[in-house]
PDB file of C-alpha atoms in Angstrom:
ATOM      1  CA  UNK A   1     180.168 -60.997   5.554  1.00 37.00           C
ATOM      2  CA  UNK A   2     177.661 -60.442   2.772  1.00 40.00           C
ATOM      3  CA  UNK A   3     174.627 -62.734   2.532  1.00 39.00           C
ATOM      4  CA  UNK A   4     174.877 -62.694  -1.263  1.00 39.00           C
ATOM      5  CA  UNK A   5     178.211 -64.448  -0.929  1.00 38.00           C
ATOM      6  CA  UNK A   6     177.139 -66.759   1.885  1.00 40.00           C
ATOM      7  CA  UNK A   7     173.797 -67.889   0.489  1.00 40.00           C
ATOM      8  CA  UNK A   8     175.056 -69.730  -2.620  1.00 41.00           C
ATOM      9  CA  UNK A   9     177.762 -71.387  -0.553  1.00 42.00           C
ATOM     10  CA  UNK A  10     175.262 -72.555   2.060  1.00 43.00           C
ATOM     11  CA  UNK A  11     172.907 -73.838  -0.633  1.00 43.00           C
ATOM     12  CA  UNK A  12     175.763 -75.756  -2.208  1.00 43.00           C
ATOM     13  CA  UNK A  13     176.797 -77.185   1.138  1.00 44.00           C
ATOM     14  CA  UNK A  14     173.264 -78.461   1.641  1.00 47.00           C
ATOM     15  CA  UNK A  15     172.938 -79.800  -1.888  1.00 48.00           C
ATOM     16  CA  UNK A  16     176.306 -81.479  -1.962  1.00 46.00           C
ATOM     17  CA  UNK A  17     176.274 -83.012   1.488  1.00 56.00           C
ATOM     18  CA  UNK A  18     175.677 -86.301  -0.280  1.00 74.00           C
ATOM     19  CA  UNK A  19     177.199 -87.306  -3.606  1.00 90.00           C
ATOM     20  CA  UNK A  20     175.455 -90.252  -5.240  1.00 94.00           C
ATOM     21  CA  UNK A  21     178.364 -92.006  -6.928  1.00 96.00           C
ATOM     22  CA  UNK A  22     176.415 -93.562  -9.790  1.00 96.00           C
ATOM     23  CA  UNK A  23     173.035 -93.391 -11.520  1.00 97.00           C
ATOM     24  CA  UNK A  24     171.501 -96.090  -9.333  1.00 97.00           C
ATOM     25  CA  UNK A  25     172.477 -94.255  -6.148  1.00 97.00           C
ATOM     26  CA  UNK A  26     171.011 -91.067  -7.670  1.00 97.00           C
ATOM     27  CA  UNK A  27     167.704 -92.881  -8.366  1.00 97.00           C
ATOM     28  CA  UNK A  28     167.576 -93.956  -4.723  1.00 96.00           C
ATOM     29  CA  UNK A  29     168.580 -90.518  -3.453  1.00 95.00           C
ATOM     30  CA  UNK A  30     166.234 -88.206  -5.405  1.00 96.00           C
ATOM     31  CA  UNK A  31     162.861 -89.382  -3.974  1.00 95.00           C
ATOM     32  CA  UNK A  32     164.173 -88.844  -0.436  1.00 93.00           C
ATOM     33  CA  UNK A  33     165.838 -85.468  -1.074  1.00 92.00           C
ATOM     34  CA  UNK A  34     164.150 -82.218  -0.029  1.00 89.00           C
ATOM     35  CA  UNK A  35     164.648 -80.726  -3.481  1.00 91.00           C
ATOM     36  CA  UNK A  36     164.331 -83.892  -5.536  1.00 95.00           C
ATOM     37  CA  UNK A  37     161.549 -84.843  -7.915  1.00 95.00           C
ATOM     38  CA  UNK A  38     160.646 -87.969  -9.882  1.00 97.00           C
ATOM     39  CA  UNK A  39     158.429 -87.502 -12.919  1.00 97.00           C
ATOM     40  CA  UNK A  40     156.834 -90.423 -14.721  1.00 98.00           C
ATOM     41  CA  UNK A  41     154.866 -90.416 -17.962  1.00 98.00           C
ATOM     42  CA  UNK A  42     154.124 -92.533 -21.006  1.00 98.00           C
ATOM     43  CA  UNK A  43     155.442 -91.692 -24.437  1.00 98.00           C
ATOM     44  CA  UNK A  44     153.642 -92.974 -27.516  1.00 97.00           C
ATOM     45  CA  UNK A  45     156.863 -94.016 -29.211  1.00 97.00           C
ATOM     46  CA  UNK A  46     158.815 -97.270 -29.350  1.00 98.00           C
ATOM     47  CA  UNK A  47     161.842 -97.583 -27.094  1.00 98.00           C
ATOM     48  CA  UNK A  48     164.248 -97.781 -30.034  1.00 97.00           C
ATOM     49  CA  UNK A  49     163.065 -94.404 -31.383  1.00 98.00           C
ATOM     50  CA  UNK A  50     163.497 -92.755 -28.004  1.00 98.00           C
ATOM     51  CA  UNK A  51     166.934 -94.329 -27.635  1.00 98.00           C
ATOM     52  CA  UNK A  52     167.934 -92.947 -31.052  1.00 98.00           C
ATOM     53  CA  UNK A  53     166.764 -89.473 -30.048  1.00 98.00           C
ATOM     54  CA  UNK A  54     168.677 -89.622 -26.755  1.00 98.00           C
ATOM     55  CA  UNK A  55     171.802 -90.778 -28.631  1.00 98.00           C
ATOM     56  CA  UNK A  56     171.496 -87.949 -31.154  1.00 96.00           C
ATOM     57  CA  UNK A  57     170.453 -85.068 -28.935  1.00 96.00           C
ATOM     58  CA  UNK A  58     172.417 -85.660 -25.724  1.00 97.00           C
ATOM     59  CA  UNK A  59     175.899 -85.150 -27.224  1.00 95.00           C
ATOM     60  CA  UNK A  60     174.632 -82.373 -29.500  1.00 93.00           C
ATOM     61  CA  UNK A  61     172.926 -80.380 -26.763  1.00 96.00           C
ATOM     62  CA  UNK A  62     174.481 -81.297 -23.444  1.00 96.00           C
ATOM     63  CA  UNK A  63     178.238 -81.323 -24.027  1.00 93.00           C
ATOM     64  CA  UNK A  64     178.350 -77.722 -22.874  1.00 93.00           C
ATOM     65  CA  UNK A  65     179.912 -75.471 -20.292  1.00 92.00           C
ATOM     66  CA  UNK A  66     178.219 -72.448 -18.786  1.00 92.00           C
ATOM     67  CA  UNK A  67     180.124 -69.631 -17.137  1.00 88.00           C
ATOM     68  CA  UNK A  68     178.227 -67.625 -14.525  1.00 86.00           C
ATOM     69  CA  UNK A  69     179.690 -64.266 -13.611  1.00 84.00           C
ATOM     70  CA  UNK A  70     178.355 -61.794 -11.102  1.00 78.00           C
ATOM     71  CA  UNK A  71     180.385 -58.823 -10.044  1.00 78.00           C
ATOM     72  CA  UNK A  72     179.229 -56.125  -7.709  1.00 77.00           C
ATOM     73  CA  UNK A  73     180.691 -54.018  -4.945  1.00 79.00           C
ATOM     74  CA  UNK A  74     179.928 -56.804  -2.461  1.00 78.00           C
ATOM     75  CA  UNK A  75     180.365 -60.043  -4.402  1.00 77.00           C
ATOM     76  CA  UNK A  76     182.457 -61.614  -7.091  1.00 82.00           C
ATOM     77  CA  UNK A  77     181.097 -64.901  -8.395  1.00 82.00           C
ATOM     78  CA  UNK A  78     182.738 -66.706 -11.309  1.00 88.00           C
ATOM     79  CA  UNK A  79     181.712 -70.326 -11.755  1.00 91.00           C
ATOM     80  CA  UNK A  80     182.194 -72.640 -14.727  1.00 93.00           C
ATOM     81  CA  UNK A  81     179.611 -75.425 -14.869  1.00 94.00           C
ATOM     82  CA  UNK A  82     180.466 -78.304 -17.186  1.00 96.00           C
ATOM     83  CA  UNK A  83     177.808 -80.839 -18.171  1.00 97.00           C
ATOM     84  CA  UNK A  84     178.537 -84.410 -19.225  1.00 97.00           C
ATOM     85  CA  UNK A  85     175.832 -86.557 -20.835  1.00 98.00           C
ATOM     86  CA  UNK A  86     175.941 -90.353 -21.066  1.00 98.00           C
ATOM     87  CA  UNK A  87     173.465 -92.532 -22.947  1.00 98.00           C
ATOM     88  CA  UNK A  88     173.230 -96.268 -22.263  1.00 98.00           C
ATOM     89  CA  UNK A  89     171.043 -98.399 -24.505  1.00 98.00           C
ATOM     90  CA  UNK A  90     170.082-102.049 -24.209  1.00 96.00           C
ATOM     91  CA  UNK A  91     167.159-104.045 -25.624  1.00 93.00           C
ATOM     92  CA  UNK A  92     165.168-103.485 -22.454  1.00 95.00           C
ATOM     93  CA  UNK A  93     166.074 -99.948 -21.500  1.00 97.00           C
ATOM     94  CA  UNK A  94     167.533 -96.612 -22.536  1.00 98.00           C
ATOM     95  CA  UNK A  95     169.151 -94.371 -19.951  1.00 98.00           C
ATOM     96  CA  UNK A  96     170.256 -90.764 -20.131  1.00 98.00           C
ATOM     97  CA  UNK A  97     172.582 -89.566 -17.384  1.00 98.00           C
ATOM     98  CA  UNK A  98     173.571 -85.915 -17.041  1.00 98.00           C
ATOM     99  CA  UNK A  99     176.397 -85.002 -14.677  1.00 98.00           C
ATOM    100  CA  UNK A 100     177.748 -81.581 -13.915  1.00 95.00           C
ATOM    101  CA  UNK A 101     180.890 -80.271 -12.278  1.00 94.00           C
ATOM    102  CA  UNK A 102     181.568 -76.811 -10.893  1.00 92.00           C
ATOM    103  CA  UNK A 103     184.851 -74.926 -11.054  1.00 91.00           C
ATOM    104  CA  UNK A 104     185.771 -71.450  -9.902  1.00 88.00           C
ATOM    105  CA  UNK A 105     185.226 -69.661  -6.630  1.00 81.00           C
ATOM    106  CA  UNK A 106     182.907 -72.298  -5.255  1.00 80.00           C
ATOM    107  CA  UNK A 107     183.420 -74.833  -2.488  1.00 79.00           C
ATOM    108  CA  UNK A 108     182.119 -78.340  -3.118  1.00 78.00           C
ATOM    109  CA  UNK A 109     182.507 -80.423   0.049  1.00 80.00           C
ATOM    110  CA  UNK A 110     182.899 -84.178  -0.213  1.00 82.00           C
ATOM    111  CA  UNK A 111     183.933 -86.216  -3.203  1.00 85.00           C
ATOM    112  CA  UNK A 112     181.872 -85.944  -6.378  1.00 90.00           C
ATOM    113  CA  UNK A 113     181.961 -88.909  -8.756  1.00 94.00           C
ATOM    114  CA  UNK A 114     184.121 -88.925 -11.884  1.00 93.00           C
ATOM    115  CA  UNK A 115     182.484 -86.580 -14.416  1.00 94.00           C
ATOM    116  CA  UNK A 116     180.691 -84.535 -11.773  1.00 95.00           C
ATOM    117  CA  UNK A 117     177.622 -84.825  -9.594  1.00 96.00           C
ATOM    118  CA  UNK A 118     174.586 -86.494 -11.096  1.00 97.00           C
ATOM    119  CA  UNK A 119     172.102 -83.802 -12.138  1.00 97.00           C
ATOM    120  CA  UNK A 120     169.463 -85.787 -14.039  1.00 98.00           C
ATOM    121  CA  UNK A 121     168.756 -89.411 -14.879  1.00 98.00           C
ATOM    122  CA  UNK A 122     166.051 -90.384 -17.376  1.00 98.00           C
ATOM    123  CA  UNK A 123     165.042 -94.021 -17.853  1.00 98.00           C
ATOM    124  CA  UNK A 124     162.983 -95.290 -20.781  1.00 98.00           C
ATOM    125  CA  UNK A 125     161.469 -98.777 -20.475  1.00 98.00           C
ATOM    126  CA  UNK A 126     159.049-100.346 -22.963  1.00 98.00           C
ATOM    127  CA  UNK A 127     155.386-100.847 -22.035  1.00 97.00           C
ATOM    128  CA  UNK A 128     154.555-102.457 -25.356  1.00 96.00           C
ATOM    129  CA  UNK A 129     155.777-102.198 -28.949  1.00 94.00           C
ATOM    130  CA  UNK A 130     154.723 -98.575 -29.340  1.00 96.00           C
ATOM    131  CA  UNK A 131     154.574 -97.160 -25.839  1.00 98.00           C
ATOM    132  CA  UNK A 132     157.393 -96.410 -23.442  1.00 98.00           C
ATOM    133  CA  UNK A 133     157.473 -95.438 -19.785  1.00 98.00           C
ATOM    134  CA  UNK A 134     159.735 -92.525 -18.916  1.00 98.00           C
ATOM    135  CA  UNK A 135     161.059 -91.850 -15.408  1.00 98.00           C
ATOM    136  CA  UNK A 136     162.990 -88.634 -14.870  1.00 98.00           C
ATOM    137  CA  UNK A 137     164.965 -88.111 -11.654  1.00 98.00           C
ATOM    138  CA  UNK A 138     166.107 -84.532 -11.142  1.00 97.00           C
ATOM    139  CA  UNK A 139     166.168 -81.584  -8.730  1.00 95.00           C
ATOM    140  CA  UNK A 140     162.800 -79.903  -8.243  1.00 94.00           C
ATOM    141  CA  UNK A 141     164.447 -76.491  -8.625  1.00 93.00           C
ATOM    142  CA  UNK A 142     166.821 -75.366 -11.343  1.00 91.00           C
ATOM    143  CA  UNK A 143     166.382 -78.186 -13.847  1.00 96.00           C
ATOM    144  CA  UNK A 144     163.049 -77.277 -15.436  1.00 95.00           C
ATOM    145  CA  UNK A 145     164.446 -76.386 -18.842  1.00 96.00           C
ATOM    146  CA  UNK A 146     166.463 -79.598 -19.049  1.00 97.00           C
ATOM    147  CA  UNK A 147     163.483 -81.694 -17.912  1.00 98.00           C
ATOM    148  CA  UNK A 148     161.243 -80.085 -20.558  1.00 97.00           C
ATOM    149  CA  UNK A 149     163.852 -80.762 -23.229  1.00 98.00           C
ATOM    150  CA  UNK A 150     164.268 -84.421 -22.238  1.00 98.00           C
ATOM    151  CA  UNK A 151     160.475 -84.768 -22.171  1.00 98.00           C
ATOM    152  CA  UNK A 152     160.340 -83.363 -25.707  1.00 98.00           C
ATOM    153  CA  UNK A 153     163.013 -85.819 -26.859  1.00 98.00           C
ATOM    154  CA  UNK A 154     161.078 -88.720 -25.335  1.00 98.00           C
ATOM    155  CA  UNK A 155     157.720 -87.764 -26.828  1.00 98.00           C
ATOM    156  CA  UNK A 156     159.291 -86.609 -30.092  1.00 96.00           C
ATOM    157  CA  UNK A 157     157.224 -83.432 -29.920  1.00 95.00           C
ATOM    158  CA  UNK A 158     160.179 -81.059 -29.523  1.00 93.00           C
ATOM    159  CA  UNK A 159     163.744 -82.097 -30.259  1.00 94.00           C
ATOM    160  CA  UNK A 160     165.314 -78.729 -29.533  1.00 96.00           C
ATOM    161  CA  UNK A 161     168.209 -78.157 -27.152  1.00 97.00           C
ATOM    162  CA  UNK A 162     167.734 -76.728 -23.678  1.00 97.00           C
ATOM    163  CA  UNK A 163     169.342 -73.369 -23.045  1.00 95.00           C
ATOM    164  CA  UNK A 164     171.589 -74.568 -20.243  1.00 95.00           C
ATOM    165  CA  UNK A 165     172.156 -71.019 -19.044  1.00 92.00           C
ATOM    166  CA  UNK A 166     168.574 -71.313 -17.767  1.00 86.00           C
ATOM    167  CA  UNK A 167     169.051 -74.616 -15.943  1.00 72.00           C
TER     168      UNK A 167
ATOM    169  CA  UNK B   1     172.417 -33.227 -23.155  1.00 42.00           C
ATOM    170  CA  UNK B   2     169.102 -35.076 -23.139  1.00 45.00           C
ATOM    171  CA  UNK B   3     168.747 -38.529 -21.617  1.00 44.00           C
ATOM    172  CA  UNK B   4     167.960 -39.941 -25.068  1.00 46.00           C
ATOM    173  CA  UNK B   5     171.187 -38.547 -26.484  1.00 42.00           C
ATOM    174  CA  UNK B   6     173.165 -40.004 -23.592  1.00 42.00           C
ATOM    175  CA  UNK B   7     171.527 -43.378 -24.133  1.00 40.00           C
ATOM    176  CA  UNK B   8     172.257 -43.271 -27.858  1.00 44.00           C
ATOM    177  CA  UNK B   9     175.876 -42.385 -27.171  1.00 46.00           C
ATOM    178  CA  UNK B  10     176.190 -45.241 -24.685  1.00 43.00           C
ATOM    179  CA  UNK B  11     174.591 -47.668 -27.148  1.00 45.00           C
ATOM    180  CA  UNK B  12     177.036 -46.609 -29.859  1.00 44.00           C
ATOM    181  CA  UNK B  13     179.916 -46.969 -27.443  1.00 44.00           C
ATOM    182  CA  UNK B  14     178.718 -50.434 -26.422  1.00 45.00           C
ATOM    183  CA  UNK B  15     178.332 -51.493 -30.052  1.00 46.00           C
ATOM    184  CA  UNK B  16     181.802 -50.257 -30.841  1.00 45.00           C
ATOM    185  CA  UNK B  17     183.335 -52.114 -27.901  1.00 50.00           C
ATOM    186  CA  UNK B  18     181.513 -55.396 -28.483  1.00 64.00           C
ATOM    187  CA  UNK B  19     183.892 -56.483 -31.236  1.00 83.00           C
ATOM    188  CA  UNK B  20     180.977 -57.238 -33.545  1.00 90.00           C
ATOM    189  CA  UNK B  21     180.787 -55.868 -37.052  1.00 96.00           C
ATOM    190  CA  UNK B  22     178.003 -56.017 -39.592  1.00 97.00           C
ATOM    191  CA  UNK B  23     178.364 -58.774 -42.177  1.00 98.00           C
ATOM    192  CA  UNK B  24     178.622 -57.113 -45.623  1.00 97.00           C
ATOM    193  CA  UNK B  25     176.006 -59.486 -47.081  1.00 97.00           C
ATOM    194  CA  UNK B  26     176.685 -58.335 -50.629  1.00 95.00           C
ATOM    195  CA  UNK B  27     176.948 -61.733 -52.331  1.00 94.00           C
ATOM    196  CA  UNK B  28     174.212 -63.693 -54.115  1.00 96.00           C
ATOM    197  CA  UNK B  29     171.563 -64.572 -51.548  1.00 98.00           C
ATOM    198  CA  UNK B  30     171.697 -68.350 -51.166  1.00 98.00           C
ATOM    199  CA  UNK B  31     170.854 -68.741 -47.464  1.00 98.00           C
ATOM    200  CA  UNK B  32     167.308 -67.982 -46.384  1.00 98.00           C
ATOM    201  CA  UNK B  33     166.912 -67.653 -42.637  1.00 98.00           C
ATOM    202  CA  UNK B  34     163.535 -68.026 -40.928  1.00 98.00           C
ATOM    203  CA  UNK B  35     163.539 -66.945 -37.292  1.00 98.00           C
ATOM    204  CA  UNK B  36     161.049 -67.563 -34.514  1.00 97.00           C
ATOM    205  CA  UNK B  37     161.931 -66.341 -31.034  1.00 97.00           C
ATOM    206  CA  UNK B  38     160.161 -65.403 -27.856  1.00 95.00           C
ATOM    207  CA  UNK B  39     159.809 -61.732 -27.068  1.00 93.00           C
ATOM    208  CA  UNK B  40     162.943 -60.437 -25.374  1.00 92.00           C
ATOM    209  CA  UNK B  41     165.281 -62.917 -27.062  1.00 95.00           C
ATOM    210  CA  UNK B  42     167.844 -61.357 -29.384  1.00 96.00           C
ATOM    211  CA  UNK B  43     169.080 -63.770 -32.024  1.00 97.00           C
ATOM    212  CA  UNK B  44     172.029 -63.105 -34.310  1.00 97.00           C
ATOM    213  CA  UNK B  45     173.901 -64.934 -37.062  1.00 98.00           C
ATOM    214  CA  UNK B  46     177.699 -64.737 -36.971  1.00 98.00           C
ATOM    215  CA  UNK B  47     179.636 -65.814 -40.065  1.00 98.00           C
ATOM    216  CA  UNK B  48     183.223 -67.055 -39.945  1.00 97.00           C
ATOM    217  CA  UNK B  49     185.247 -68.025 -43.013  1.00 97.00           C
ATOM    218  CA  UNK B  50     187.128 -71.293 -42.516  1.00 96.00           C
ATOM    219  CA  UNK B  51     190.437 -71.960 -44.212  1.00 90.00           C
ATOM    220  CA  UNK B  52     192.198 -75.224 -44.988  1.00 81.00           C
ATOM    221  CA  UNK B  53     193.751 -75.510 -41.557  1.00 83.00           C
ATOM    222  CA  UNK B  54     190.359 -75.174 -39.863  1.00 87.00           C
ATOM    223  CA  UNK B  55     191.169 -71.738 -38.556  1.00 92.00           C
ATOM    224  CA  UNK B  56     188.435 -69.151 -38.706  1.00 95.00           C
ATOM    225  CA  UNK B  57     188.213 -65.544 -39.765  1.00 96.00           C
ATOM    226  CA  UNK B  58     185.274 -63.561 -38.444  1.00 97.00           C
ATOM    227  CA  UNK B  59     183.382 -61.997 -41.350  1.00 97.00           C
ATOM    228  CA  UNK B  60     180.589 -60.300 -39.454  1.00 98.00           C
ATOM    229  CA  UNK B  61     177.205 -60.542 -37.805  1.00 98.00           C
ATOM    230  CA  UNK B  62     173.591 -60.047 -38.850  1.00 98.00           C
ATOM    231  CA  UNK B  63     170.784 -59.485 -36.372  1.00 98.00           C
ATOM    232  CA  UNK B  64     167.962 -61.989 -36.764  1.00 98.00           C
ATOM    233  CA  UNK B  65     165.334 -59.489 -35.712  1.00 96.00           C
ATOM    234  CA  UNK B  66     162.895 -60.212 -38.539  1.00 96.00           C
ATOM    235  CA  UNK B  67     161.035 -63.385 -39.415  1.00 97.00           C
ATOM    236  CA  UNK B  68     162.954 -63.730 -42.682  1.00 98.00           C
ATOM    237  CA  UNK B  69     166.427 -62.720 -43.825  1.00 98.00           C
ATOM    238  CA  UNK B  70     168.331 -63.555 -47.010  1.00 98.00           C
ATOM    239  CA  UNK B  71     172.079 -63.946 -46.680  1.00 98.00           C
ATOM    240  CA  UNK B  72     174.830 -64.353 -49.248  1.00 98.00           C
ATOM    241  CA  UNK B  73     177.302 -67.016 -48.162  1.00 98.00           C
ATOM    242  CA  UNK B  74     180.281 -67.596 -50.487  1.00 97.00           C
ATOM    243  CA  UNK B  75     179.835 -70.843 -52.434  1.00 97.00           C
ATOM    244  CA  UNK B  76     182.579 -73.419 -52.675  1.00 95.00           C
ATOM    245  CA  UNK B  77     184.298 -72.717 -49.384  1.00 94.00           C
ATOM    246  CA  UNK B  78     183.377 -73.593 -45.805  1.00 96.00           C
ATOM    247  CA  UNK B  79     181.749 -71.047 -43.564  1.00 97.00           C
ATOM    248  CA  UNK B  80     181.093 -71.577 -39.881  1.00 97.00           C
ATOM    249  CA  UNK B  81     177.646 -70.267 -39.051  1.00 97.00           C
ATOM    250  CA  UNK B  82     177.003 -69.436 -35.403  1.00 97.00           C
ATOM    251  CA  UNK B  83     173.564 -68.506 -34.125  1.00 97.00           C
ATOM    252  CA  UNK B  84     173.517 -66.775 -30.757  1.00 96.00           C
ATOM    253  CA  UNK B  85     170.578 -66.138 -28.464  1.00 96.00           C
ATOM    254  CA  UNK B  86     170.850 -63.345 -25.920  1.00 95.00           C
ATOM    255  CA  UNK B  87     168.398 -62.758 -23.140  1.00 90.00           C
ATOM    256  CA  UNK B  88     168.453 -60.339 -20.281  1.00 84.00           C
ATOM    257  CA  UNK B  89     166.247 -59.497 -17.367  1.00 76.00           C
ATOM    258  CA  UNK B  90     166.549 -57.353 -14.284  1.00 72.00           C
ATOM    259  CA  UNK B  91     166.566 -60.343 -11.911  1.00 71.00           C
ATOM    260  CA  UNK B  92     168.524 -62.894 -13.952  1.00 70.00           C
ATOM    261  CA  UNK B  93     171.008 -60.579 -15.671  1.00 77.00           C
ATOM    262  CA  UNK B  94     172.354 -61.222 -19.176  1.00 85.00           C
ATOM    263  CA  UNK B  95     172.660 -64.700 -20.623  1.00 88.00           C
ATOM    264  CA  UNK B  96     173.915 -65.882 -23.959  1.00 91.00           C
ATOM    265  CA  UNK B  97     173.954 -69.262 -25.622  1.00 92.00           C
ATOM    266  CA  UNK B  98     175.069 -70.184 -29.116  1.00 93.00           C
ATOM    267  CA  UNK B  99     175.136 -73.046 -31.568  1.00 93.00           C
ATOM    268  CA  UNK B 100     177.266 -73.448 -34.673  1.00 93.00           C
ATOM    269  CA  UNK B 101     177.468 -75.514 -37.821  1.00 95.00           C
ATOM    270  CA  UNK B 102     179.772 -75.713 -40.800  1.00 96.00           C
ATOM    271  CA  UNK B 103     178.320 -75.061 -44.239  1.00 97.00           C
ATOM    272  CA  UNK B 104     180.018 -75.300 -47.604  1.00 96.00           C
ATOM    273  CA  UNK B 105     177.411 -73.965 -50.028  1.00 98.00           C
ATOM    274  CA  UNK B 106     177.389 -75.597 -53.449  1.00 97.00           C
ATOM    275  CA  UNK B 107     177.124 -73.329 -56.466  1.00 96.00           C
ATOM    276  CA  UNK B 108     173.539 -73.087 -57.685  1.00 95.00           C
ATOM    277  CA  UNK B 109     172.051 -74.571 -54.520  1.00 98.00           C
ATOM    278  CA  UNK B 110     169.834 -72.779 -52.024  1.00 98.00           C
ATOM    279  CA  UNK B 111     169.857 -73.243 -48.262  1.00 98.00           C
ATOM    280  CA  UNK B 112     167.215 -72.724 -45.615  1.00 98.00           C
ATOM    281  CA  UNK B 113     168.126 -72.131 -41.998  1.00 98.00           C
ATOM    282  CA  UNK B 114     165.284 -72.382 -39.486  1.00 98.00           C
ATOM    283  CA  UNK B 115     166.132 -70.714 -36.180  1.00 98.00           C
ATOM    284  CA  UNK B 116     163.863 -71.204 -33.203  1.00 97.00           C
ATOM    285  CA  UNK B 117     164.024 -70.212 -29.542  1.00 97.00           C
ATOM    286  CA  UNK B 118     160.856 -70.821 -27.565  1.00 96.00           C
ATOM    287  CA  UNK B 119     160.528 -71.142 -23.801  1.00 94.00           C
ATOM    288  CA  UNK B 120     164.267 -71.598 -23.269  1.00 95.00           C
ATOM    289  CA  UNK B 121     164.542 -74.398 -25.838  1.00 97.00           C
ATOM    290  CA  UNK B 122     166.321 -73.674 -29.102  1.00 97.00           C
ATOM    291  CA  UNK B 123     166.779 -75.423 -32.393  1.00 95.00           C
ATOM    292  CA  UNK B 124     168.433 -74.722 -35.700  1.00 95.00           C
ATOM    293  CA  UNK B 125     167.724 -76.778 -38.799  1.00 96.00           C
ATOM    294  CA  UNK B 126     169.555 -76.482 -42.103  1.00 98.00           C
ATOM    295  CA  UNK B 127     168.216 -77.716 -45.441  1.00 98.00           C
ATOM    296  CA  UNK B 128     169.805 -77.834 -48.873  1.00 98.00           C
ATOM    297  CA  UNK B 129     167.667 -77.375 -51.970  1.00 98.00           C
ATOM    298  CA  UNK B 130     168.954 -78.322 -55.415  1.00 96.00           C
ATOM    299  CA  UNK B 131     168.094 -76.735 -58.743  1.00 93.00           C
ATOM    300  CA  UNK B 132     165.084 -79.043 -59.164  1.00 95.00           C
ATOM    301  CA  UNK B 133     163.675 -78.077 -55.787  1.00 95.00           C
ATOM    302  CA  UNK B 134     164.613 -81.346 -54.115  1.00 97.00           C
ATOM    303  CA  UNK B 135     165.636 -80.712 -50.526  1.00 97.00           C
ATOM    304  CA  UNK B 136     167.476 -82.618 -47.833  1.00 97.00           C
ATOM    305  CA  UNK B 137     168.290 -81.990 -44.184  1.00 96.00           C
ATOM    306  CA  UNK B 138     171.905 -81.226 -43.365  1.00 97.00           C
ATOM    307  CA  UNK B 139     173.161 -82.536 -40.026  1.00 92.00           C
ATOM    308  CA  UNK B 140     174.839 -80.073 -37.734  1.00 91.00           C
ATOM    309  CA  UNK B 141     178.605 -80.171 -38.324  1.00 91.00           C
ATOM    310  CA  UNK B 142     180.902 -78.957 -35.573  1.00 88.00           C
ATOM    311  CA  UNK B 143     183.956 -76.920 -36.403  1.00 88.00           C
ATOM    312  CA  UNK B 144     186.141 -79.722 -35.058  1.00 82.00           C
ATOM    313  CA  UNK B 145     185.121 -81.883 -38.013  1.00 69.00           C
ATOM    314  CA  UNK B 146     185.966 -79.377 -40.745  1.00 75.00           C
TER     315      UNK B 146
END
């Protein structure tokens, strides 16, 4: 058996051993996970502006599917990754949830939640009228582009879309 | 046959098999494209005519390999503009991502398309400029809403 075939499967088995079923479970899970990371920073923008940016950019940039294909003499990988963003806004908080589901020749043990496994959760809570605290829960590997994009949306410094083929 | 000739022949073969054709770009130039990309990123603009039933007809492609490019887009009918970004590396292989928007140019108006791909984050911004020089941003319009 080829290691190139085994390695992604083993990584997935490890990553998917637990499936947080909602955003709150994901928030609890990430700080304890080996490959989880919580980033916190302050944005010099009011909560309502950040909420508007999340509402505009998430559907525009994150309703995407990415097909990964690798063919060689020893492996044949063909995986379709579909991302699903959700934005929840209240007077006290704005939340961005990003889920992703995998289809193709990949084994996902256990039961992922509806819409796919949680991949990133970003919470925006007001510090005062013009400053907002941002908490981003995400994997420490493989989500850098998405985290940078969400950071740009929160600060307003870069409202571009992440190239999800790089996430 | 020299290695360079073989490479050129392979490149021609690849171009011929890709299904892409060069956009004629022979109309009045009403779309001015400004491109900023990281080194190694190949950007291209693909133009598709859209008919009344929202079906598309591929008109052709222009490489966005210069900072500025003027394009003639037929006025008075919708065109679906697709910007693609291609990257490739030895370790990561080839990757491609694209973003599209509908545009129905108005006669006598000018349009600016800013295309940007920096550090794996991309953006396209479309502006309409009237005869008096007054401009406004145009929101991205998906093909589904044509």
